[in-house]
Each structure stands twice: as structure tokens, then as C-alpha cells.
PDB file of C-alpha atoms in Angstrom:
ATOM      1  CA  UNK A   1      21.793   0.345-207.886  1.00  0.00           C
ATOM      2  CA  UNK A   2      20.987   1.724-204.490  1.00  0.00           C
ATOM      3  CA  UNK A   3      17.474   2.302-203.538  1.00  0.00           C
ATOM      4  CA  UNK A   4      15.553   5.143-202.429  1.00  0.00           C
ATOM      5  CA  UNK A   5      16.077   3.408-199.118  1.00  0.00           C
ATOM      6  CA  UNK A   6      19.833   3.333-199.304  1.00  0.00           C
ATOM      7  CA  UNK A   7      19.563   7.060-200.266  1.00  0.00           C
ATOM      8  CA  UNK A   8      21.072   8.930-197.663  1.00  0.00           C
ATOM      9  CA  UNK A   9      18.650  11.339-196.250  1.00  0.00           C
ATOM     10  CA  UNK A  10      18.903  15.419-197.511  1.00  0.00           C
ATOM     11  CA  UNK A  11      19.564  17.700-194.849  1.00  0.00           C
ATOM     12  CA  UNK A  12      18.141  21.071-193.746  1.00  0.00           C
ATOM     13  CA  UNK A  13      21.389  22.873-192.251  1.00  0.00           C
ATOM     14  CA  UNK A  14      20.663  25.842-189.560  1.00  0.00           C
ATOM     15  CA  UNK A  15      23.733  27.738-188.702  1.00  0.00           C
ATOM     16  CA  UNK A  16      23.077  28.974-184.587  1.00  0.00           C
ATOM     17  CA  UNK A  17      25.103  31.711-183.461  1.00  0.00           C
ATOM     18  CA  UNK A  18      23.089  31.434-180.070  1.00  0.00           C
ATOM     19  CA  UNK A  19      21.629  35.463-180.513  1.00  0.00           C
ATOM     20  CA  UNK A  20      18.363  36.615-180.666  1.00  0.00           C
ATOM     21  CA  UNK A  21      17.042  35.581-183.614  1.00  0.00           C
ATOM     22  CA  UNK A  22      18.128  31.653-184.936  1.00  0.00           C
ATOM     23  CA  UNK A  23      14.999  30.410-183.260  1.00  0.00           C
ATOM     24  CA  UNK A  24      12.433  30.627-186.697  1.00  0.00           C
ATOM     25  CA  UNK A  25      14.811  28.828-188.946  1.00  0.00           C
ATOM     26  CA  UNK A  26      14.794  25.922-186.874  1.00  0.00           C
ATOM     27  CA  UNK A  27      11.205  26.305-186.847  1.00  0.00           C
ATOM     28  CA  UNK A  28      10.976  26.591-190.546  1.00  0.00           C
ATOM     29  CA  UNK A  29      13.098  23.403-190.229  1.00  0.00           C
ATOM     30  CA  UNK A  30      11.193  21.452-188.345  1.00  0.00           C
ATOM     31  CA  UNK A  31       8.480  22.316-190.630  1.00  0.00           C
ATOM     32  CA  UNK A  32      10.463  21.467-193.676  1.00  0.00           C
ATOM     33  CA  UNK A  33      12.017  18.436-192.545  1.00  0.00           C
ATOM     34  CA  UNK A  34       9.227  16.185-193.014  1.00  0.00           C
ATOM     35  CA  UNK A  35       7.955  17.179-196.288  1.00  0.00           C
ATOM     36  CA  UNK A  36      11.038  16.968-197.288  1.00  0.00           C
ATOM     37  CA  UNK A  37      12.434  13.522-195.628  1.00  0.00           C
ATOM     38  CA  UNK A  38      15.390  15.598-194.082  1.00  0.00           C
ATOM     39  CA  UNK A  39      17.245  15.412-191.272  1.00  0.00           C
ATOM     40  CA  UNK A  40      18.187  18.845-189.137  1.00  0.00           C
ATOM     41  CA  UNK A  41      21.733  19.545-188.677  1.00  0.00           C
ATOM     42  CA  UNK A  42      22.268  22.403-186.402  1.00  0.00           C
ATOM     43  CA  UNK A  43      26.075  23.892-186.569  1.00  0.00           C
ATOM     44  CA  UNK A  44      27.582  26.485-184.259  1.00  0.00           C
ATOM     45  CA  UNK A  45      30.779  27.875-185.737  1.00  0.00           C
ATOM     46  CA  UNK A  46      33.553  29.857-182.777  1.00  0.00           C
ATOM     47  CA  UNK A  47      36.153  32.093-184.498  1.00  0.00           C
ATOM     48  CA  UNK A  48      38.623  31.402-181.947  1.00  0.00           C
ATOM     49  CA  UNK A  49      40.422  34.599-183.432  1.00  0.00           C
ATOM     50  CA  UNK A  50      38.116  36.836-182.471  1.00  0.00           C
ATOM     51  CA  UNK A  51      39.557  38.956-179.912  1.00  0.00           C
ATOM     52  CA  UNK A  52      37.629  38.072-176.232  1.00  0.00           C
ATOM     53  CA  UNK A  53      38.659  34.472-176.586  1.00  0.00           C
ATOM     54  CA  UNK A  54      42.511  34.580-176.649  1.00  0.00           C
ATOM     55  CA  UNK A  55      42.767  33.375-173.334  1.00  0.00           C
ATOM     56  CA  UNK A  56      40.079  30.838-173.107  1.00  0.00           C
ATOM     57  CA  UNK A  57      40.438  27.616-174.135  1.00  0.00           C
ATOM     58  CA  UNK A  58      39.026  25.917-176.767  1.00  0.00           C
ATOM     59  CA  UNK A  59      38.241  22.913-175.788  1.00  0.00           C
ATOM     60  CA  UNK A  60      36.318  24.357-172.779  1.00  0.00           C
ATOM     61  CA  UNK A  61      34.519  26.392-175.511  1.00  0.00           C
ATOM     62  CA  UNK A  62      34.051  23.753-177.740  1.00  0.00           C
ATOM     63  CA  UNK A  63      32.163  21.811-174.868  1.00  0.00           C
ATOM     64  CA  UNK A  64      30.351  24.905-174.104  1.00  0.00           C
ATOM     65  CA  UNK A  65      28.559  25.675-177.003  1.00  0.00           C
ATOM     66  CA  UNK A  66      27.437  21.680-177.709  1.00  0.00           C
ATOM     67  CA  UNK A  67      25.982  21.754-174.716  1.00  0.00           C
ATOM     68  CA  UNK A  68      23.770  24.895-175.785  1.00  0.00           C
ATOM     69  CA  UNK A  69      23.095  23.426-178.514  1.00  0.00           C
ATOM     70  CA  UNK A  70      22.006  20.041-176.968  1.00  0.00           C
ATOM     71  CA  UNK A  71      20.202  22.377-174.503  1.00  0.00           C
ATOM     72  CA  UNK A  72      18.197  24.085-177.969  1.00  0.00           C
ATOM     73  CA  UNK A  73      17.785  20.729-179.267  1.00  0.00           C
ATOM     74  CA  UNK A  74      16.081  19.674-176.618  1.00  0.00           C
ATOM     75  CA  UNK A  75      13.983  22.835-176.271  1.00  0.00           C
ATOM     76  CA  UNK A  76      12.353  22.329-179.350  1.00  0.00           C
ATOM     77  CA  UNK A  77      12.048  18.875-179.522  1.00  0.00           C
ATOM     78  CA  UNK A  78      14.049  18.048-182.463  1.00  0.00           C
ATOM     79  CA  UNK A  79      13.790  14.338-184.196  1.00  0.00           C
ATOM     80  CA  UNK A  80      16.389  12.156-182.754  1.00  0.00           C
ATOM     81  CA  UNK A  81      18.499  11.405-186.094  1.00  0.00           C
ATOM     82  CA  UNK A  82      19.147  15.626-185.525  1.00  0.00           C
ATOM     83  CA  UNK A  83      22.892  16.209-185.960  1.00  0.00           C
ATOM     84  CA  UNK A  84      24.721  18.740-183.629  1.00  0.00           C
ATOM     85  CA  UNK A  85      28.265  20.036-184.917  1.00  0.00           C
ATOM     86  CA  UNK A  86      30.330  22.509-183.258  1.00  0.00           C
ATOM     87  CA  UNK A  87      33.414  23.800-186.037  1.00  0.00           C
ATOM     88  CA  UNK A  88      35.656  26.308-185.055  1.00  0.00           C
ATOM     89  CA  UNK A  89      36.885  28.678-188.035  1.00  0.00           C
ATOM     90  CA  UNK A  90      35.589  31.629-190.223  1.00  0.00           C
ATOM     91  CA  UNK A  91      32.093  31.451-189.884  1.00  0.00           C
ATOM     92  CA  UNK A  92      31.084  32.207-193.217  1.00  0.00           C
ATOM     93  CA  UNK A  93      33.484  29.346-194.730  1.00  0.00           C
ATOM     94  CA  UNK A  94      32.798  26.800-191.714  1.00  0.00           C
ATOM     95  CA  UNK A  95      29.309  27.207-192.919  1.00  0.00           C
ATOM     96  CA  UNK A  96      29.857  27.194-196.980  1.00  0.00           C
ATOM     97  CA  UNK A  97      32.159  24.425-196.235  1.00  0.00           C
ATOM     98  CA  UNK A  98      29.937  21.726-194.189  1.00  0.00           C
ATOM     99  CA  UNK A  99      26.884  22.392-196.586  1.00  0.00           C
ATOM    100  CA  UNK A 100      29.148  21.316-199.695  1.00  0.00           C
ATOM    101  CA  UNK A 101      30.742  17.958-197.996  1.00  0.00           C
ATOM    102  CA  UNK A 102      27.472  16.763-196.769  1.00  0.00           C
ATOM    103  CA  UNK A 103      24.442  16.038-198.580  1.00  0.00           C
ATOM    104  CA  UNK A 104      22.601  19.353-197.667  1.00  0.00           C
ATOM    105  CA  UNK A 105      19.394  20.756-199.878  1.00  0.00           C
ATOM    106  CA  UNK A 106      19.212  23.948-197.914  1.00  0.00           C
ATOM    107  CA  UNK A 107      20.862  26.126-195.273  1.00  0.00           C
ATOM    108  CA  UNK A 108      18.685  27.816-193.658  1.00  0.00           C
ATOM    109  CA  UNK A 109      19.472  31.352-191.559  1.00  0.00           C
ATOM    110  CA  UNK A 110      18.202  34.787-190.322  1.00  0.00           C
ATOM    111  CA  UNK A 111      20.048  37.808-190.621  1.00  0.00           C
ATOM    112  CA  UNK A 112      21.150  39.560-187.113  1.00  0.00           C
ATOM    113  CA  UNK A 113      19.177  42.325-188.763  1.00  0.00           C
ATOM    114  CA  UNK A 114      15.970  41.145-189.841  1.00  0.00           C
ATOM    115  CA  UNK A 115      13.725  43.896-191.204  1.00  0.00           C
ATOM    116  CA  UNK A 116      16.614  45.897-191.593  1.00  0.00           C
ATOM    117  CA  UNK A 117      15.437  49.328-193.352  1.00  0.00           C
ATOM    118  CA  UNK A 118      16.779  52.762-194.404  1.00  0.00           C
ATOM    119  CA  UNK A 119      19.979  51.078-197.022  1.00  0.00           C
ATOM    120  CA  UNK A 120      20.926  48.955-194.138  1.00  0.00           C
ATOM    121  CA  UNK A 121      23.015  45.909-194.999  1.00  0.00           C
ATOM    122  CA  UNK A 122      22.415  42.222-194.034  1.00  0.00           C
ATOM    123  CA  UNK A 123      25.172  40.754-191.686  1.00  0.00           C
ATOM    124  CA  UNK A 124      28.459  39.991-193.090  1.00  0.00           C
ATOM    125  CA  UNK A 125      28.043  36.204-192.565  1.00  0.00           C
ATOM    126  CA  UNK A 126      25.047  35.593-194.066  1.00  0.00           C
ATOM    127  CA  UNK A 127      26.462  38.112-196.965  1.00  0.00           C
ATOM    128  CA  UNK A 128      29.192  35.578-197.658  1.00  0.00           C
ATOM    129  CA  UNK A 129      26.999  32.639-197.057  1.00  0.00           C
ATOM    130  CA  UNK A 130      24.694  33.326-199.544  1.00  0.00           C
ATOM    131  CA  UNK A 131      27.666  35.014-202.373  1.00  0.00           C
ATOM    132  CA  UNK A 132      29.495  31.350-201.756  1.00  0.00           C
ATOM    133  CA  UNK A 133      27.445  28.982-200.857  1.00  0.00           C
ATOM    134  CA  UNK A 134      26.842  25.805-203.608  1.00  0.00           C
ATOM    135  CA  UNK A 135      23.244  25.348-202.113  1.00  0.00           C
ATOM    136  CA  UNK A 136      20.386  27.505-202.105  1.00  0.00           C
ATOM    137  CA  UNK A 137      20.115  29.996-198.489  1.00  0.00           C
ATOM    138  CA  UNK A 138      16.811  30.494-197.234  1.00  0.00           C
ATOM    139  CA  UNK A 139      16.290  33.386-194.951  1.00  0.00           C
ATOM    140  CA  UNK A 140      13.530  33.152-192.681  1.00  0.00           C
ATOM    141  CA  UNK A 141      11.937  35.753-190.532  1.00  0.00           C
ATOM    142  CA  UNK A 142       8.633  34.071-189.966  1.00  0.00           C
ATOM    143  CA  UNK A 143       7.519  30.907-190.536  1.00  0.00           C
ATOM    144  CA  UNK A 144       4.059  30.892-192.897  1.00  0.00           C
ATOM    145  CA  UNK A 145       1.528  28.603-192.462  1.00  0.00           C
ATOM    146  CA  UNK A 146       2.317  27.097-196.197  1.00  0.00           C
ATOM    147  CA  UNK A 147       5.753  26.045-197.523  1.00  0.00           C
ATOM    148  CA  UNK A 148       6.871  26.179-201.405  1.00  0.00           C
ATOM    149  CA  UNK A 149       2.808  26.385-201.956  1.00  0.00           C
ATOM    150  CA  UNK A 150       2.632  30.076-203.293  1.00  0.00           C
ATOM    151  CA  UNK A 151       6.001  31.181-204.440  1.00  0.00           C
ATOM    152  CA  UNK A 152       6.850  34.740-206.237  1.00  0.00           C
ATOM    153  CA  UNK A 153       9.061  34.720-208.760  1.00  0.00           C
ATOM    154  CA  UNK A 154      10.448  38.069-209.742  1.00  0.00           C
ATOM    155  CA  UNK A 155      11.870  38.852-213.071  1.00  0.00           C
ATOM    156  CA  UNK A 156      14.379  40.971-215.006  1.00  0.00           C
ATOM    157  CA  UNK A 157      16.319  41.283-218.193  1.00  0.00           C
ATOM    158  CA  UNK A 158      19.204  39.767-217.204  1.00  0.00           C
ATOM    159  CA  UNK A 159      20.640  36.103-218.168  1.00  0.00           C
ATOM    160  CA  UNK A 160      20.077  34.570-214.408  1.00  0.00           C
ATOM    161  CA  UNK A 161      16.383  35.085-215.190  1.00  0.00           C
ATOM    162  CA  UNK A 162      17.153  31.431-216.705  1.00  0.00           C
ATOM    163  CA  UNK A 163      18.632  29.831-213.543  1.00  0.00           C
ATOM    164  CA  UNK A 164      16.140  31.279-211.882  1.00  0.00           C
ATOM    165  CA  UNK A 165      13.170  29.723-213.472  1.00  0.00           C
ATOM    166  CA  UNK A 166      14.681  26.838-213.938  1.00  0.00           C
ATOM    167  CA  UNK A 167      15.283  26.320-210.026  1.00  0.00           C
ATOM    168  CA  UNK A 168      11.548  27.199-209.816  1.00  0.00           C
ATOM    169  CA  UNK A 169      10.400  24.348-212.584  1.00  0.00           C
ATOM    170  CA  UNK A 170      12.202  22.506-210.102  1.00  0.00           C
ATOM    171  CA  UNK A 171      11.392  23.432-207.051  1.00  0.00           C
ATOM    172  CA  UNK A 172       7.448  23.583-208.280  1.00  0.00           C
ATOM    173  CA  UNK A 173       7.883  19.960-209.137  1.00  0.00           C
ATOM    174  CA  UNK A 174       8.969  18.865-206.335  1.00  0.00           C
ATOM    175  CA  UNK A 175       6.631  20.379-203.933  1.00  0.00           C
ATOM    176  CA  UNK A 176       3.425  20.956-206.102  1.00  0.00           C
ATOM    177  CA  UNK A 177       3.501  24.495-205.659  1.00  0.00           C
ATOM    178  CA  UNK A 178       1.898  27.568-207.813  1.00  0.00           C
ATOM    179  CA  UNK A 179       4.307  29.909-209.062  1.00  0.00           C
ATOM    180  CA  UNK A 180       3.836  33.801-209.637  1.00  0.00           C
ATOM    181  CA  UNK A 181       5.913  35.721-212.088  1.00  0.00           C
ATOM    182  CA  UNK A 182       5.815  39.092-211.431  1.00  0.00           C
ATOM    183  CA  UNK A 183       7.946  42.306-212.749  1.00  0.00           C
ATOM    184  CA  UNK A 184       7.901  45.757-213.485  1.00  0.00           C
ATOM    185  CA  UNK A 185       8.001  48.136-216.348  1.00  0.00           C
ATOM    186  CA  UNK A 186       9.249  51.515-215.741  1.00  0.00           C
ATOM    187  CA  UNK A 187       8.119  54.687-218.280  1.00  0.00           C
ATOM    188  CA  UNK A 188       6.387  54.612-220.787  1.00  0.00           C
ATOM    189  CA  UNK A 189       7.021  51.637-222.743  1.00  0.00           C
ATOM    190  CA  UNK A 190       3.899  49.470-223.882  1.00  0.00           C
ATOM    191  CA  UNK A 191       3.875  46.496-221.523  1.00  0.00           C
ATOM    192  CA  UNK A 192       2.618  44.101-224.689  1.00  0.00           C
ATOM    193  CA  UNK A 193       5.624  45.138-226.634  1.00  0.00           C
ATOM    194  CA  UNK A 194       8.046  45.066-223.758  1.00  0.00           C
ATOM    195  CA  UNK A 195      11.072  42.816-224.031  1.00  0.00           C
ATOM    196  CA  UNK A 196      10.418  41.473-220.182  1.00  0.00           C
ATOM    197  CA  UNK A 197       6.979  40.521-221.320  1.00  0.00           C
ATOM    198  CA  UNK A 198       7.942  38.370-224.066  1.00  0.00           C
ATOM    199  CA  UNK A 199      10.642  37.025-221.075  1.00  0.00           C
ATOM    200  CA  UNK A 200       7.271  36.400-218.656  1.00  0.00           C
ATOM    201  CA  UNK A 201       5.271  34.496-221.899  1.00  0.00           C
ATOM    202  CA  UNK A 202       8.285  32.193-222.244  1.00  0.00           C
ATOM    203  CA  UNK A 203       8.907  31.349-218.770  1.00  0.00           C
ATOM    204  CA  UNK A 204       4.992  31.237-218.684  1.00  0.00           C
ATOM    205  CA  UNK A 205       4.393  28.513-221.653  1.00  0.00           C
ATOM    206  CA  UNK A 206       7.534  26.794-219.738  1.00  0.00           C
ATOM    207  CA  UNK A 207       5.436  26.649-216.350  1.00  0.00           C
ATOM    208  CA  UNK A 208       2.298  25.769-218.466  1.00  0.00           C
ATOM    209  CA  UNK A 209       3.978  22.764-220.670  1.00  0.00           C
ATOM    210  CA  UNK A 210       5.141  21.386-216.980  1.00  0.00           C
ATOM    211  CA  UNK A 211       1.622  21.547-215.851  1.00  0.00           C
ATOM    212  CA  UNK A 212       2.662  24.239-213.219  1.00  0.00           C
ATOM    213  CA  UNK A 213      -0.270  26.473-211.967  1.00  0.00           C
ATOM    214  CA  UNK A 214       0.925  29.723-212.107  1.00  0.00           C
ATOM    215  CA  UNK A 215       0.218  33.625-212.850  1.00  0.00           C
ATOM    216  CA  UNK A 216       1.906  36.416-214.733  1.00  0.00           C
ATOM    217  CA  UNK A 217       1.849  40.485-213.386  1.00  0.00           C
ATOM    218  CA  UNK A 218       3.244  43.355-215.383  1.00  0.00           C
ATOM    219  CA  UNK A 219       3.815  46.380-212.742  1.00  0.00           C
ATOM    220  CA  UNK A 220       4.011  49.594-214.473  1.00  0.00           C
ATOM    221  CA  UNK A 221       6.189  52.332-212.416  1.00  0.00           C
ATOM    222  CA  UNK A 222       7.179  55.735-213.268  1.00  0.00           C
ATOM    223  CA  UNK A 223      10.122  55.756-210.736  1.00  0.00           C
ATOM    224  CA  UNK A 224      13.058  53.539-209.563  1.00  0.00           C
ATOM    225  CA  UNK A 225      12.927  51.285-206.281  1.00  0.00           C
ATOM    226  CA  UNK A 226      10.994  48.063-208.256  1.00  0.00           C
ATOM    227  CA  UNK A 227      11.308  46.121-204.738  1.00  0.00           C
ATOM    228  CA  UNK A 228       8.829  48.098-203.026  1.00  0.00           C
ATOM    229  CA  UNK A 229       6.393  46.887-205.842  1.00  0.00           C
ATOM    230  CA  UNK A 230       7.344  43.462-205.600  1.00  0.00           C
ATOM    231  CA  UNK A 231       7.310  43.613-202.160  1.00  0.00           C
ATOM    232  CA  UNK A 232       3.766  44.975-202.114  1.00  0.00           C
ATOM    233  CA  UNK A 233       2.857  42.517-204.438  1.00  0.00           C
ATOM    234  CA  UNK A 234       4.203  39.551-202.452  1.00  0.00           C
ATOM    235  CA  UNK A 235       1.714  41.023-199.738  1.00  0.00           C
ATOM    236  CA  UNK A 236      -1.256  41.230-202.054  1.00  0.00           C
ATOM    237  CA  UNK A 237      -0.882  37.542-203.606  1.00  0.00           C
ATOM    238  CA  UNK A 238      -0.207  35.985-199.731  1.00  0.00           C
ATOM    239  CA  UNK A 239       2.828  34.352-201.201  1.00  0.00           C
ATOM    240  CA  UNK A 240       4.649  31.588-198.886  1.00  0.00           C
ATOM    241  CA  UNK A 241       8.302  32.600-200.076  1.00  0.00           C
ATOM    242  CA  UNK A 242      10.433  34.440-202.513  1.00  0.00           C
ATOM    243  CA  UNK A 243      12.872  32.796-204.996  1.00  0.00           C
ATOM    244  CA  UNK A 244      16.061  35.834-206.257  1.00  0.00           C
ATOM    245  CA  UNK A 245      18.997  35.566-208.009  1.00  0.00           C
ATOM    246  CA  UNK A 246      21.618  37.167-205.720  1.00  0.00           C
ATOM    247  CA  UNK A 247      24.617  38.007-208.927  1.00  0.00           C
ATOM    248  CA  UNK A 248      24.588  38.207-212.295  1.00  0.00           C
ATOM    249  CA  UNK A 249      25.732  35.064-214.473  1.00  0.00           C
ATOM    250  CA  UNK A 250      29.081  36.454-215.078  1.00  0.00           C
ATOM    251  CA  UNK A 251      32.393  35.691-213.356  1.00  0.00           C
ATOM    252  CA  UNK A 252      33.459  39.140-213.259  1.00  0.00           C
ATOM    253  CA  UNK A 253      30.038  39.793-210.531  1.00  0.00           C
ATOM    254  CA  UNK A 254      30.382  36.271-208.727  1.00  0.00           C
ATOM    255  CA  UNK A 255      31.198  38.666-205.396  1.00  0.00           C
ATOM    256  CA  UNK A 256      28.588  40.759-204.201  1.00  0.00           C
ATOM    257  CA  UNK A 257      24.966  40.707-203.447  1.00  0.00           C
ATOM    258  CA  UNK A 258      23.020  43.613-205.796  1.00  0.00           C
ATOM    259  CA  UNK A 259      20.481  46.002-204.310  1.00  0.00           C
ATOM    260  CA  UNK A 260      17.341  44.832-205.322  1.00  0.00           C
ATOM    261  CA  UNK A 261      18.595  41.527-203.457  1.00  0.00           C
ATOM    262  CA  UNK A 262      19.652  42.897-200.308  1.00  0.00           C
ATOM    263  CA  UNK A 263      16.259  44.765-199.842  1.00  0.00           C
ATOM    264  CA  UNK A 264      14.175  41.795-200.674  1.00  0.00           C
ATOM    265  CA  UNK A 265      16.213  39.944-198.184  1.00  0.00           C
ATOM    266  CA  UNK A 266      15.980  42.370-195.620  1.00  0.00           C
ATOM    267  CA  UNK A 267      12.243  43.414-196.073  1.00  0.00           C
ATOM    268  CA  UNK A 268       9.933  40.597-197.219  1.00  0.00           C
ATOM    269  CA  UNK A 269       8.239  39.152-194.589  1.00  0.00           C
ATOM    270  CA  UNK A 270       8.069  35.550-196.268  1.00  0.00           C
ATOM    271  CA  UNK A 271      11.420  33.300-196.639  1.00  0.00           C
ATOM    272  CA  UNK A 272      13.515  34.111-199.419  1.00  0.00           C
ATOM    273  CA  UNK A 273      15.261  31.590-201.546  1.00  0.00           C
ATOM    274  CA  UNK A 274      18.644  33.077-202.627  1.00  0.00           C
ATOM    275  CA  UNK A 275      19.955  31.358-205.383  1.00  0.00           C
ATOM    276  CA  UNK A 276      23.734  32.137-206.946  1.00  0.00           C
ATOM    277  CA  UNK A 277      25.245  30.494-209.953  1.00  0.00           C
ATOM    278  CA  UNK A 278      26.824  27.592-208.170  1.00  0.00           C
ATOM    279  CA  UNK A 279      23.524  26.847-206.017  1.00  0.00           C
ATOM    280  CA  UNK A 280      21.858  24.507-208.735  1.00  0.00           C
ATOM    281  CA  UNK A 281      21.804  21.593-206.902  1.00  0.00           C
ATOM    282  CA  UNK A 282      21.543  17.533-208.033  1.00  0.00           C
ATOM    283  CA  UNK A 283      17.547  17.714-207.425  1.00  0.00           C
ATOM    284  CA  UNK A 284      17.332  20.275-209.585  1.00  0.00           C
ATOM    285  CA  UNK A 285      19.892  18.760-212.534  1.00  0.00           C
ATOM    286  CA  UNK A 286      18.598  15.466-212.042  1.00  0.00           C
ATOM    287  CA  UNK A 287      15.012  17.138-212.958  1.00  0.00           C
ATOM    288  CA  UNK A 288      16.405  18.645-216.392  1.00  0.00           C
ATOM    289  CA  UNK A 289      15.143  15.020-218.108  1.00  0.00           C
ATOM    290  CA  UNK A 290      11.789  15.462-217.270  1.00  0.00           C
ATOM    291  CA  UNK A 291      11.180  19.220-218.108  1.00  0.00           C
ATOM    292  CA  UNK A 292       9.160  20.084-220.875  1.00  0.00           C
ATOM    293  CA  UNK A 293      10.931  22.851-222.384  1.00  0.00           C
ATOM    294  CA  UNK A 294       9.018  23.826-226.076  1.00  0.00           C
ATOM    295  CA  UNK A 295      11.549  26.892-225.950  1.00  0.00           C
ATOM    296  CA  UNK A 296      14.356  25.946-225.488  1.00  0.00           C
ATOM    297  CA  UNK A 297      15.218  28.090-222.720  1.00  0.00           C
ATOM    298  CA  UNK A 298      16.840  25.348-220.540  1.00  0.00           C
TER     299      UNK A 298
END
């Protein structure tokens, strides 16, 4: 059997689209990269169909944007086993397509809008990257001082509550982290007889029976808009990072990223960890033996 040795090492993959913004997720990289025993692959993808570049040629291009991103590599210093990869294709697939054939844990990207308000949407590529990806997409707008230390974990009614907390078993696991389960109650329904609160106690004794630290919040609201109070609440608790579902676990919603997900991804100030249901990766399955699960929820 091969040894941890043999193991080839995980990788942390930043998409650069050399704009204003790809800088902090190779900074959350370089961060991540060591606790994690990761190497940084950084991947530039050119969509030789989009319109300005029918008449320049690709090699030339090709060429072109390693350099820049030998040039970035450089900049910050990046460990020498880094990996630079220039694709040329749909962006969103290039991207979808490298994380699945190599052995990546996370891909890591900002939106072109970060801090996007008012109903505005995140960019199209991350959109798809996150809907298709088979690995979990952080987004990172800053880079906190902590990472995986003080996670939120928001809640609902629906069945990907279960992938959810299951990624954040293993996710707590592997980087000794506390883990805060917070939702919200709307009306006036008593919270101690609410279905979501027999949800939290489950995932709760779950957390507990794994030896996770961790803390339970019941919002009560009398209006719609639940992110703002999660939001809010990821501010008051100092959390590190956010772990969503982005779809529901049904084929028939595999294809779009809800509301509550797109405003969490656009507004929190803290990474976000968007999960779909193909983004369970082998840590996290080979982790299923040694969860304690009194339950039965997994």
C-alpha cells in the first residue's frame, strides 16, 4: 500500500483572470497551503472565441498570459512545487474540468463583483463554477486572520441540510475547528417546538458525539430576507468562513444557485464554502468510518 509519503500532494486551485481582484485567493492560498500540505496551482483560462482575439494568435497568447502568470508567481513568492497552467476553452468548464482530473481539495476564486449589493448577481463564471464543480468553491474577499477555526453553519428545512453537516463533521475534523449552527424562525411559531430546532439538536448531538466544539442560535424574524440575520450574525460570532449549500438535493434543481446563496456569496465578508451535491469529496467519504453518528443522519 502506498504511504502517506507516496500520497500525491492535494491541491489548492486559483483560477486568475489577471483583473482586479484574483490577488486574495492566492493569498488565502498561500495561507491554506501549508496547513493543508497543498500545492498551489494557478490556471488562466483564454476563450479564444471571444470576439477581440480573432485575429491574434494563440500561441502568442498562450505565451503571453504564462508569462503573467510567472510574473504573479513571482510577485508573491509562491513555493517552488507551484504549478502554472494556461488552458484555452470555456472558462467555466476549463476550470470544472482541471479541478476533477487532478487531485484538487479546493478551488478557490473571487467574484468580479465582490460585495455586490442591491439583487446583483455574481459573475457568470464563478456561477457555473460553483453549480458544476465536483469540489467545494471557496470565495474569498478577505483573507481572516484564522482559517476553518470558527465556521457558521447555516440551516434550513431542506434535505441538503444533511450534506451540509456532514461536509462540516468533516471539515471540523480535519482542521480542529468550532462550528456554529445558526438559523432563523420566522412568525410566530415557538422556537422549542419548531421543526428546524429539532434539525439544530440533531446536527448538535452529531457535532457533540464527534467531540466538535460548537454552538446552536435560533433567530426569530417577523419578515423575509433570513441572510441579513445570518449575515449579522456571522459578524457578531467573528466567524472565519461560511459553509452553504448552493441547490437543493434534487436533480430537477442541479442548475442554478438560490437566493439566499447568491447573497451570502456576494455579501459576507468571510470566505464562503459553496458546497453542491457532487462536491463531497474523498476526504470527506473516507471520514464517514470514523463519524459517530447516534442518529443516524449520515
Amino acid at each position: 500500500m502506498p504511504t502517506k509519503k507516496d500520497k500525491s500532494p492535494d491541491i489548492l486551485l486559483v483560477p486568475v483572470d489577471f483583473g482586479d481582484y484574483y490577488e486574495k485567493a492566492i493569498e488565502f492560498a498561500q495561507k491554506l497551503a501549508p496547513i493543508t500540505e497543498s500545492q498551489i496551482h494557478l490556471l488562466h483560462v483564454l476563450d479564444l472565441k471571444d470576439w477581440w482575439l480573432d485575429e491574434v494568435k494563440e500561441e502568442r497568447l498562450i505565451n503571453e498570459a504564462f508569462n503573467k502568470l510567472l510574473n504573479i508567481s513571482r510577485q508573491f513568492g509562491l513555493p517552488e512545487d507551484s504549478k502554472l497552467m494556461v488552458q484555452t476553452g470555456k472558462r467555466h468548464h476549463k476550470i470544472v474540468e482541471y479541478a476533477e482530473q487532478e487531485n484538487v481539495r479546493f478551488i478557490l476564486m473571487v467574484d468580479n463583483y465582490p460585495f455586490a449589493q442591491e439583487g446583483k448577481r455574481i459573475g457568470s463564471t464563478l456561477e457555473n463554477v460553483i453549480m458544476k464543480a465536483t469540489k467545494p468553491v471557496i470565495t474569498v474577499k478577505t483573507v481572516p486572520e484564522t482559517i476553518f477555526k470558527n465556521m457558521l453553519v447555516p440551516l434550513d428545512l431542506t434535505k441538503n441540510c444533511r450534506v451540509k453537516l456532514f461536509n462540516s463533521v468533516a471539515l471540523a475534523l480535519k482542521f480542529d475547528s468550532k462550528l456554529n449552527i445558526v438559523s432563523v424562525i420566522f412568525g410566530d411559531i415557538d422556537p422549542e417546538k419548531s421543526r428546524i430546532n429539532e434539525k439544530i439538536e440533531k446536527y448538535a448531538a452529531v457535532y457533540a458525539e464527534n467531540h466538535i466544539p460548537h454552538t446552536k442560535k435560533l433567530i426569530r424574524k417577523d419578515e423575509d430576507f433570513a441572510y441579513q440575520e445570518i449575515l449579522d450574525y456571522a459578524d457578531e460570532i467573528k466567524c472565519d468562513s461560511i459553509i452553504i449549500m448552493t441547490h437543493k438535493e434534487n436533480v430537477g434543481f442541479d442548475n442554478y444557485v438560490g437566493a439566499f446563496a447568491h447573497h451570502i456569496i456576494n455579501e459576507a465578508k468571510v470566505p464562503v464554502i459553496s458546497l453542491n451535491n457532487a462536491s463531497s469529496t474523498q476526504t470527506t467519504r473516507d471520514l464517514l468510518s470514523s463519524i459517530i453518528d447516534p442518529l443516524n443522519i449520515f
